[in-house]
Coordinates of C-alpha atoms in Angstrom, one line a residue:
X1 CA 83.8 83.9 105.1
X2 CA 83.8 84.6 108.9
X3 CA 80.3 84.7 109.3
X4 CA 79.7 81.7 107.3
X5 CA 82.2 79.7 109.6
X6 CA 80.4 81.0 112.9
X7 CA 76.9 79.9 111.4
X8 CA 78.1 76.6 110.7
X9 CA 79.3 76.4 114.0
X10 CA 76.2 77.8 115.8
X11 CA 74.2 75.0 113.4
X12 CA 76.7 72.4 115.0
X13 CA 76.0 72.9 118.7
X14 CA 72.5 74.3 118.5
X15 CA 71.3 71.0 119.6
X16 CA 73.5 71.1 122.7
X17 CA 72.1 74.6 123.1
X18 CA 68.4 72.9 123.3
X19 CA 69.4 70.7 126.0
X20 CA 71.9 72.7 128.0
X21 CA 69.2 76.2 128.1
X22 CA 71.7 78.5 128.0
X23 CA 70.2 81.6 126.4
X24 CA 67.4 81.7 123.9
X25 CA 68.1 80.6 120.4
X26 CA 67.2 83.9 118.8
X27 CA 68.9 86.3 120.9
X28 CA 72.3 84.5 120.4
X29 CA 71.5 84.1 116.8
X30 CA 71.3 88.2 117.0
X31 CA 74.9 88.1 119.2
X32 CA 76.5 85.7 115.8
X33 CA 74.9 88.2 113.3
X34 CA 76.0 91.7 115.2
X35 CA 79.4 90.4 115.1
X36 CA 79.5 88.4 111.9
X37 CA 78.4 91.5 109.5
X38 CA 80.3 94.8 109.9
X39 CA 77.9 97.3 110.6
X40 CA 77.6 100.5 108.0
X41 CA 76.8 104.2 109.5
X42 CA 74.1 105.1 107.0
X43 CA 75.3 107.6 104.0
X44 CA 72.3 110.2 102.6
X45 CA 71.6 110.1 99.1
X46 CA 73.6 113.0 98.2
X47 CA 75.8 115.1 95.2
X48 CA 77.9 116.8 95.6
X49 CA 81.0 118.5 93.6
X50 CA 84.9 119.6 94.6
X51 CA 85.6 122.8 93.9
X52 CA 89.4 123.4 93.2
X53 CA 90.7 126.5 92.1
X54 CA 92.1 129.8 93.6
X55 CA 89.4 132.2 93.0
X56 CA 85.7 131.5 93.6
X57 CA 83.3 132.9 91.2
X58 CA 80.5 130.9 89.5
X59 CA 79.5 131.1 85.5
X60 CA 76.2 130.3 84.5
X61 CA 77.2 127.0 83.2
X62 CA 78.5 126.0 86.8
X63 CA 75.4 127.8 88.3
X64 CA 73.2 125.7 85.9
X65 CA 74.9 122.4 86.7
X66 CA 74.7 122.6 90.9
X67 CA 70.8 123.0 90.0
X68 CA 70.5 120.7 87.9
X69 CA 72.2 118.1 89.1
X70 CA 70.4 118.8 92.7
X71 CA 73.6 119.6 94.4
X72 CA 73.7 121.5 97.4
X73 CA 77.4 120.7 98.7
X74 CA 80.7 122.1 97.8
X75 CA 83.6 120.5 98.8
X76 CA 85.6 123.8 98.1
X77 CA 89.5 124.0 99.1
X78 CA 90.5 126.9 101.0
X79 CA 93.9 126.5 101.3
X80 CA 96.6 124.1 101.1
X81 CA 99.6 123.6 103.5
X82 CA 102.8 123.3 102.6
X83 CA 106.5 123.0 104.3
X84 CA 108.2 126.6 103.9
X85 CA 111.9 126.8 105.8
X86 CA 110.8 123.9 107.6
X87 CA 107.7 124.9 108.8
X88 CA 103.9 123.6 108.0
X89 CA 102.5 127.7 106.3
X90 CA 99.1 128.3 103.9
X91 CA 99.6 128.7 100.6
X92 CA 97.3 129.3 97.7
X93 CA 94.4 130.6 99.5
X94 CA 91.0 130.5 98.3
X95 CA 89.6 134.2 96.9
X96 CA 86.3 134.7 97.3
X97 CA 84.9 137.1 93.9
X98 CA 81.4 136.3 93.6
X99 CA 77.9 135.1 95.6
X100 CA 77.3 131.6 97.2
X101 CA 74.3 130.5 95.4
X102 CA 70.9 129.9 97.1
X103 CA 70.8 126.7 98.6
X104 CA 74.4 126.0 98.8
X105 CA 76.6 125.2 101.4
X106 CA 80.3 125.0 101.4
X107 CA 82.4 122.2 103.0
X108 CA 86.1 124.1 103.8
X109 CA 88.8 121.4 102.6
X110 CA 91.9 122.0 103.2
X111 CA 95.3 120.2 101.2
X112 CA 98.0 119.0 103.2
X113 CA 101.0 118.0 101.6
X114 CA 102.8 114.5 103.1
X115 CA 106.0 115.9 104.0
X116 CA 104.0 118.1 106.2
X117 CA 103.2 115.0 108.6
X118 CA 106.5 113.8 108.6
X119 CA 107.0 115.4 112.2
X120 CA 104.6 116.8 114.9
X121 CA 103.7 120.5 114.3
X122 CA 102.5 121.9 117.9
X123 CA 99.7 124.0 117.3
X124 CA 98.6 123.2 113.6
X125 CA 95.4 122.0 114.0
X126 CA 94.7 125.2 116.5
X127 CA 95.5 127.2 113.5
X128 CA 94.5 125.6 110.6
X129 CA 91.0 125.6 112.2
X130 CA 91.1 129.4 113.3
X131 CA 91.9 130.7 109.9
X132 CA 88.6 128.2 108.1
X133 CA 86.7 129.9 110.8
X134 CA 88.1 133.6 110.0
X135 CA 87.5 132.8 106.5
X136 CA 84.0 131.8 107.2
X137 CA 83.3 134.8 109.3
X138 CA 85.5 137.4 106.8
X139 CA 83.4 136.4 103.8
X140 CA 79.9 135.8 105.4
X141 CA 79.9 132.5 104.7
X142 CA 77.0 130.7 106.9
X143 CA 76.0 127.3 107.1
X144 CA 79.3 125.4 107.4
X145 CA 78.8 122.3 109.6
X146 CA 81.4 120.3 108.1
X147 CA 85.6 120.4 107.2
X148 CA 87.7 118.3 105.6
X149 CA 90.9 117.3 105.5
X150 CA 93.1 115.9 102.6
X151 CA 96.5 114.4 102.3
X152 CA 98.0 111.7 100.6
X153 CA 99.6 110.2 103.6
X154 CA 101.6 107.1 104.0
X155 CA 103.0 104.7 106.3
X156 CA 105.6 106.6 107.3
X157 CA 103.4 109.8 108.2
X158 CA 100.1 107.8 109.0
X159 CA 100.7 108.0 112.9
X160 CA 101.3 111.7 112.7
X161 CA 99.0 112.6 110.6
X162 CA 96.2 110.8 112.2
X163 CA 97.1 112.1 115.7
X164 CA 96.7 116.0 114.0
X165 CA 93.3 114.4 112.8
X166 CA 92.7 114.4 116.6
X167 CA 93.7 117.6 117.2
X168 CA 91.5 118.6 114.5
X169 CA 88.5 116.9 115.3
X170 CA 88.2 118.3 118.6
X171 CA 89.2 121.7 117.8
X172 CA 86.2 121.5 114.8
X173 CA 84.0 120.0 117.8
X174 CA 84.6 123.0 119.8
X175 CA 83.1 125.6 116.4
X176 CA 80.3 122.4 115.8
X177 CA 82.2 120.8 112.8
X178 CA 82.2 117.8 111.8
X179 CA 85.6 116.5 110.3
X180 CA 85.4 114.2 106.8
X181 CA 89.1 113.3 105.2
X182 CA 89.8 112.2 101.7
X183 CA 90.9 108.6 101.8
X184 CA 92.9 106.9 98.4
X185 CA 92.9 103.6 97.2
X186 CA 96.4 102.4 98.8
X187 CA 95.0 103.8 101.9
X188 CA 92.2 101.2 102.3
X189 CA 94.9 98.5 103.9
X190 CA 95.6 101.1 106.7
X191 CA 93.3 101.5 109.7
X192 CA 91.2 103.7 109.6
X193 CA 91.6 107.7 110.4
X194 CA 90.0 109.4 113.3
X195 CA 87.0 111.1 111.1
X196 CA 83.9 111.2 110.5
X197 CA 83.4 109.7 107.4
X198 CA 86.1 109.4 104.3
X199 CA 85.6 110.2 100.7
X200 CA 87.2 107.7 98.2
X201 CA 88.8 109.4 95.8
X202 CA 88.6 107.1 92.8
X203 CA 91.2 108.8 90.8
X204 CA 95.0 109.1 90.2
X205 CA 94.9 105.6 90.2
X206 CA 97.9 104.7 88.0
X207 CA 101.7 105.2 87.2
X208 CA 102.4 108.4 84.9
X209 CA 105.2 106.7 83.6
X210 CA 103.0 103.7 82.0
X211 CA 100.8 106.4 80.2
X212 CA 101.0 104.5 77.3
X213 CA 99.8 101.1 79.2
X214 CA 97.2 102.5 81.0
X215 CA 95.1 105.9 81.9
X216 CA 96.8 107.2 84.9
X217 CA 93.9 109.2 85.9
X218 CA 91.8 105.8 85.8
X219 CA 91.6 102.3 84.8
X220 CA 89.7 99.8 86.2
X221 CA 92.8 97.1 85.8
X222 CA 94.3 99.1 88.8
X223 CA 91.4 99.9 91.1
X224 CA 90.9 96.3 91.1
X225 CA 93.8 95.1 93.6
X226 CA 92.7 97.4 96.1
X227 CA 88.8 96.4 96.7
X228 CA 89.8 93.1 98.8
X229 CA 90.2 96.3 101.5
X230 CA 86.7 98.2 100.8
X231 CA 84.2 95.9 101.9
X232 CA 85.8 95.3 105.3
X233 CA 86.8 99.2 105.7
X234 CA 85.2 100.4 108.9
X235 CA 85.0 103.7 108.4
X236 CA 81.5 105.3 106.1
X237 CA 82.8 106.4 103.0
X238 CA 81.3 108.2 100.2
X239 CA 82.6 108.1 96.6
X240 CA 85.0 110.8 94.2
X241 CA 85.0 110.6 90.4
X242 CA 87.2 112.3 88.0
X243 CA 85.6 114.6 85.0
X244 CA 88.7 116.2 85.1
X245 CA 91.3 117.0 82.2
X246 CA 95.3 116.3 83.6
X247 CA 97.6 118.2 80.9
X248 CA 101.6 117.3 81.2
X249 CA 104.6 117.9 78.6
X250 CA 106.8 114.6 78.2
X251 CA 110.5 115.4 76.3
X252 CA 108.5 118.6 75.0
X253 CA 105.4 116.9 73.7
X254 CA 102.0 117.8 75.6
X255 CA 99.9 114.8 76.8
X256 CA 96.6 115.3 77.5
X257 CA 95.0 112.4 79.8
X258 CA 91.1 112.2 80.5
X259 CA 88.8 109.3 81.3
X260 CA 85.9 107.7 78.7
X261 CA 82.9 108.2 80.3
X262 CA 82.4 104.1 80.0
X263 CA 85.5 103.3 82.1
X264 CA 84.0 106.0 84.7
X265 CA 80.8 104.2 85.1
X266 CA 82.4 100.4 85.0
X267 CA 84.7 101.0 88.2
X268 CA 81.4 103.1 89.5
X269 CA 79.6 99.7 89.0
X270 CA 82.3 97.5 90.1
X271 CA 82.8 99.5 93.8
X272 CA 79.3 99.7 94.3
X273 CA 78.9 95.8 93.8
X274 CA 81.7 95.5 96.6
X275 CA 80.6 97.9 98.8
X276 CA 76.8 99.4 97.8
X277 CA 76.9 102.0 100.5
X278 CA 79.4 104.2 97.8
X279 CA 76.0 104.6 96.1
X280 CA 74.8 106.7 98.1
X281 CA 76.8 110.1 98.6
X282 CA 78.8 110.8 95.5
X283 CA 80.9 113.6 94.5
X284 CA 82.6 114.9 91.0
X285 CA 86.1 116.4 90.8
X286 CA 86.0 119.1 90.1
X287 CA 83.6 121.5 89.4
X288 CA 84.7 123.6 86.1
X289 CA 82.5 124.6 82.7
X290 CA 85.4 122.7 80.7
X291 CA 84.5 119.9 83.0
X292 CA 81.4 119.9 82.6
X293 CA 81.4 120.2 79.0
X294 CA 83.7 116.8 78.8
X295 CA 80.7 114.7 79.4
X296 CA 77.4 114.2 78.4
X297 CA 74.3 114.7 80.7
X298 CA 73.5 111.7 80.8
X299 CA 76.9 110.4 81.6
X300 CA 76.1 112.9 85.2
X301 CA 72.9 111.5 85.5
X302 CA 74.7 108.4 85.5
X303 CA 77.4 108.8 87.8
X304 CA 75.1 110.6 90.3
X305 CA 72.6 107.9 89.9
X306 CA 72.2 106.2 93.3

């Protein structure tokens, strides 16, 4: 390791440091420690839930499991983005058809689709902000300190897409927003977005062809190549789970693909081991009574154990 090699070599000359005087032992021991570790922005001990469909309205059951989970944010998409005739347009905007419960606050996430970044689009980020801030403001929502961003960018549109993360930013700045983005695993050997924070999404992991090999939602076999990235990835991150049921016809035959609650809770364990700061903010996708109903309690109480 990198600080291992610059210990040995402070262990090596420290004599010559003795002799020679030139700063005090400890405060260049504190020099070869600042830049050996990376340093972590500290996460809160947090859950929270996505919340991803086109109408919001609560059931009891959902009502039942924000309280007694003790969750008290929503990651809730408002709207995705898609290209229409060439140009970047909303689509799929959230309704709002029932009360924000007591003691909740929503977190306005918007979807971007990739081919959306594949060019500059003057004035997006102007926009896209405006209309989370009309919605806000049409629907009485109060509270909102926070937006986020998500899109399944790649090489090709990381430099654009990062530079309308700027854009963003500052325009969310200007209304007292944070700005948090959605980061996936491939991501990880990119540099980091200009954000706040990310959240991991630890899902959609694996090849949909390959069904048959392995659970395309998620297997541990294929988080695994990508956590030589997480312990040295600079930006604070908080951690996404699936609970989620992804239904898909094959040559007329519906497949049905969900995750054992024991594979959940091993890649849980094995992120937190490389990186423990993803023990500490953790969020469910997505928030649904058929959801909720997959599981166990005490398969929740496990994966929002910190």
């Amino acid at each position: 390791m990198k600080f291992l090699r610059i210990i040995f070599a402070f262990l090596t000359t420290y004599s010559y440091l003795r002799v020679m005087k030139c700063m005090p032992v400890v405060l260049l021991l504190s020099c070869l420690l600042a830049f050996g570790c990376r340093q972590e922005v500290p996460m809160a001990d947090e859950n929270a839930v996505y919340y991803w469909r086109t109408e919001w309205r609560l059931d009891s059951v959902e009502r039942a499991f924000l309280k007694h989970y003790d969750i008290h944010r929503v990651f809730c998409r408002y709207f995705d983005v898609v290209m229409a005739d060439g140009i970047p347009m909303p689509n799929a905007t959230l309704a709002f058809d029932g009360d924000i419960p007591e003691g909740i606050t929503l977190v306005p996430t918007v979807y971007i689709t990739e081919d959306c970044m594949h060019e500059p689009h003057d004035s997006l980020a102007h926009k896209l902000v405006k209309r989370i801030v009309q919605m806000n403001q049409t629907n009485d929502i109060g509270g909102v300190s926070e937006i986020q961003i998500d899109c399944d960018y790649t090489a090709r549109s990381r430099k654009t897409y990062y530079n309308f993360l700027d854009q963003v930013r500052k325009e969310a700045q200007a209304h007292g927003l944070q700005l948090s983005t959605t980061i996936r695993l491939h991501q990880l050997s990119m540099p980091e977005p200009p954000a706040d924070y990310g959240v991991l999404m630890i899902y959609n992991t694996g090849d949909p062809r390959k069904f048959m090999e392995r659970n395309p939602i998620l297997d541990l076999r294929d988080v695994l190549p990508y956590l030589r990235h997480l312990d040295d990835y600079p930006l604070p991150l908080a951690a996404a789970y699936p609970v989620f049921l992804w239904q898909r016809n094959i040559h007329g035959v519906r497949i049905e693909h969900t995750v054992e609650a024991e594979e959940i809770l091993r890649v849980k364990q094995t992120v937190e081991q490389k990186r423990p700061q993803l023990r500490h903010t953790i969020l469910t996708y997505h928030l649904e009574q058929d959801n909720i109903n997959r599981y166990k309690p005490e398969t929740y109480e496990a994966i929002y154990h910190h």
